[in-house]
Amino acid sequence: TGIEPSEYIFKRTSRKFKNINLINTNLEKFYTKEIFDLGICNSVLQYIPDVELKDSIKKLSKYVKYLYLS
């Protein structure tokens, strides 16, 4: 499962990789009942505005057991 806020990248990627559950949303609007074992944020946190960063990390801590940041 992945989230992609860019509609262009979402359309391009979801057509190419049919076996990936990709959701066209951002972290602020994302909601799920699932708990994931691992979350990977690869070059994304720097694009989250400072005022949203604390809430974003808090939200990630609800959804993932382990979080890898790069």
PDB file of C-alpha atoms in Angstrom:
ATOM      1  CA  THR A   1       0.000   0.000   0.000  1.00  0.00           C
ATOM      2  CA  GLY A   2       1.310   3.417  -0.875  1.00  0.00           C
ATOM      3  CA  ILE A   3       0.045   6.962  -0.949  1.00  0.00           C
ATOM      4  CA  GLU A   4       0.865   9.372  -3.756  1.00  0.00           C
ATOM      5  CA  PRO A   5      -0.376  12.973  -3.657  1.00  0.00           C
ATOM      6  CA  SER A   6       0.566  13.766  -7.280  1.00  0.00           C
ATOM      7  CA  GLU A   7      -2.308  12.852  -9.594  1.00  0.00           C
ATOM      8  CA  TYR A   8       0.071  12.630 -12.566  1.00  0.00           C
ATOM      9  CA  ILE A   9       2.436  10.180 -10.833  1.00  0.00           C
ATOM     10  CA  PHE A  10      -0.502   8.265  -9.366  1.00  0.00           C
ATOM     11  CA  LYS A  11      -2.070   7.666 -12.798  1.00  0.00           C
ATOM     12  CA  ARG A  12       1.236   6.796 -14.384  1.00  0.00           C
ATOM     13  CA  THR A  13       2.281   4.388 -11.621  1.00  0.00           C
ATOM     14  CA  SER A  14      -1.074   2.707 -10.980  1.00  0.00           C
ATOM     15  CA  ARG A  15      -1.342   1.798 -14.696  1.00  0.00           C
ATOM     16  CA  LYS A  16       2.153   0.362 -14.723  1.00  0.00           C
ATOM     17  CA  PHE A  17       2.039  -1.631 -11.460  1.00  0.00           C
ATOM     18  CA  LYS A  18      -1.330  -3.365 -11.087  1.00  0.00           C
ATOM     19  CA  ASN A  19      -0.262  -5.370  -8.006  1.00  0.00           C
ATOM     20  CA  ILE A  20       0.371  -2.284  -5.836  1.00  0.00           C
ATOM     21  CA  ASN A  21      -2.432  -0.749  -3.784  1.00  0.00           C
ATOM     22  CA  LEU A  22      -1.698   2.911  -4.496  1.00  0.00           C
ATOM     23  CA  ILE A  23      -3.982   5.630  -3.115  1.00  0.00           C
ATOM     24  CA  ASN A  24      -4.109   9.134  -4.601  1.00  0.00           C
ATOM     25  CA  THR A  25      -4.047  11.204  -1.404  1.00  0.00           C
ATOM     26  CA  ASN A  26      -1.644  12.926   0.937  1.00  0.00           C
ATOM     27  CA  LEU A  27      -0.645  11.982   4.464  1.00  0.00           C
ATOM     28  CA  GLU A  28      -2.909  14.603   5.995  1.00  0.00           C
ATOM     29  CA  LYS A  29      -6.038  13.088   4.376  1.00  0.00           C
ATOM     30  CA  PHE A  30      -4.984   9.433   4.529  1.00  0.00           C
ATOM     31  CA  TYR A  31      -7.052   7.108   6.715  1.00  0.00           C
ATOM     32  CA  THR A  32      -6.987   3.341   7.123  1.00  0.00           C
ATOM     33  CA  LYS A  33      -7.999   0.739   9.679  1.00  0.00           C
ATOM     34  CA  GLU A  34      -4.879  -1.295   8.860  1.00  0.00           C
ATOM     35  CA  ILE A  35      -1.703  -1.303  10.898  1.00  0.00           C
ATOM     36  CA  PHE A  36       1.424  -1.797   8.811  1.00  0.00           C
ATOM     37  CA  ASP A  37       4.614  -3.476  10.019  1.00  0.00           C
ATOM     38  CA  LEU A  38       6.870  -1.082   8.108  1.00  0.00           C
ATOM     39  CA  GLY A  39       6.473   2.414   6.719  1.00  0.00           C
ATOM     40  CA  ILE A  40       9.011   3.910   4.352  1.00  0.00           C
ATOM     41  CA  CYS A  41       9.301   7.644   3.765  1.00  0.00           C
ATOM     42  CA  ASN A  42      11.816   8.081   0.976  1.00  0.00           C
ATOM     43  CA  SER A  43      12.554  11.778   0.419  1.00  0.00           C
ATOM     44  CA  VAL A  44       9.080  12.962   1.392  1.00  0.00           C
ATOM     45  CA  LEU A  45       9.202  14.599   4.814  1.00  0.00           C
ATOM     46  CA  GLN A  46      11.030  17.668   3.524  1.00  0.00           C
ATOM     47  CA  TYR A  47       7.955  18.497   1.418  1.00  0.00           C
ATOM     48  CA  ILE A  48       5.569  18.529   4.379  1.00  0.00           C
ATOM     49  CA  PRO A  49       5.103  22.090   5.698  1.00  0.00           C
ATOM     50  CA  ASP A  50       6.553  22.645   9.175  1.00  0.00           C
ATOM     51  CA  VAL A  51       3.108  23.356  10.657  1.00  0.00           C
ATOM     52  CA  GLU A  52       1.876  19.899   9.493  1.00  0.00           C
ATOM     53  CA  LEU A  53       4.997  17.903  10.333  1.00  0.00           C
ATOM     54  CA  LYS A  54       4.200  17.123  13.990  1.00  0.00           C
ATOM     55  CA  ASP A  55       0.692  15.878  13.126  1.00  0.00           C
ATOM     56  CA  SER A  56       2.051  13.880  10.195  1.00  0.00           C
ATOM     57  CA  ILE A  57       4.562  12.045  12.382  1.00  0.00           C
ATOM     58  CA  LYS A  58       1.845  11.433  14.967  1.00  0.00           C
ATOM     59  CA  LYS A  59      -0.419   9.977  12.267  1.00  0.00           C
ATOM     60  CA  LEU A  60       2.375   7.761  10.945  1.00  0.00           C
ATOM     61  CA  SER A  61       2.954   6.428  14.458  1.00  0.00           C
ATOM     62  CA  LYS A  62      -0.678   5.229  14.520  1.00  0.00           C
ATOM     63  CA  TYR A  63      -0.390   3.320  11.252  1.00  0.00           C
ATOM     64  CA  VAL A  64       3.079   1.755  11.311  1.00  0.00           C
ATOM     65  CA  LYS A  65       5.052  -0.276  13.826  1.00  0.00           C
ATOM     66  CA  TYR A  66       8.446   0.654  12.344  1.00  0.00           C
ATOM     67  CA  LEU A  67       9.202   3.739  10.278  1.00  0.00           C
ATOM     68  CA  TYR A  68      12.183   4.079   7.971  1.00  0.00           C
ATOM     69  CA  LEU A  69      13.092   7.650   7.006  1.00  0.00           C
ATOM     70  CA  SER A  70      15.602   8.522   4.313  1.00  0.00           C
TER      71      SER A  70
END
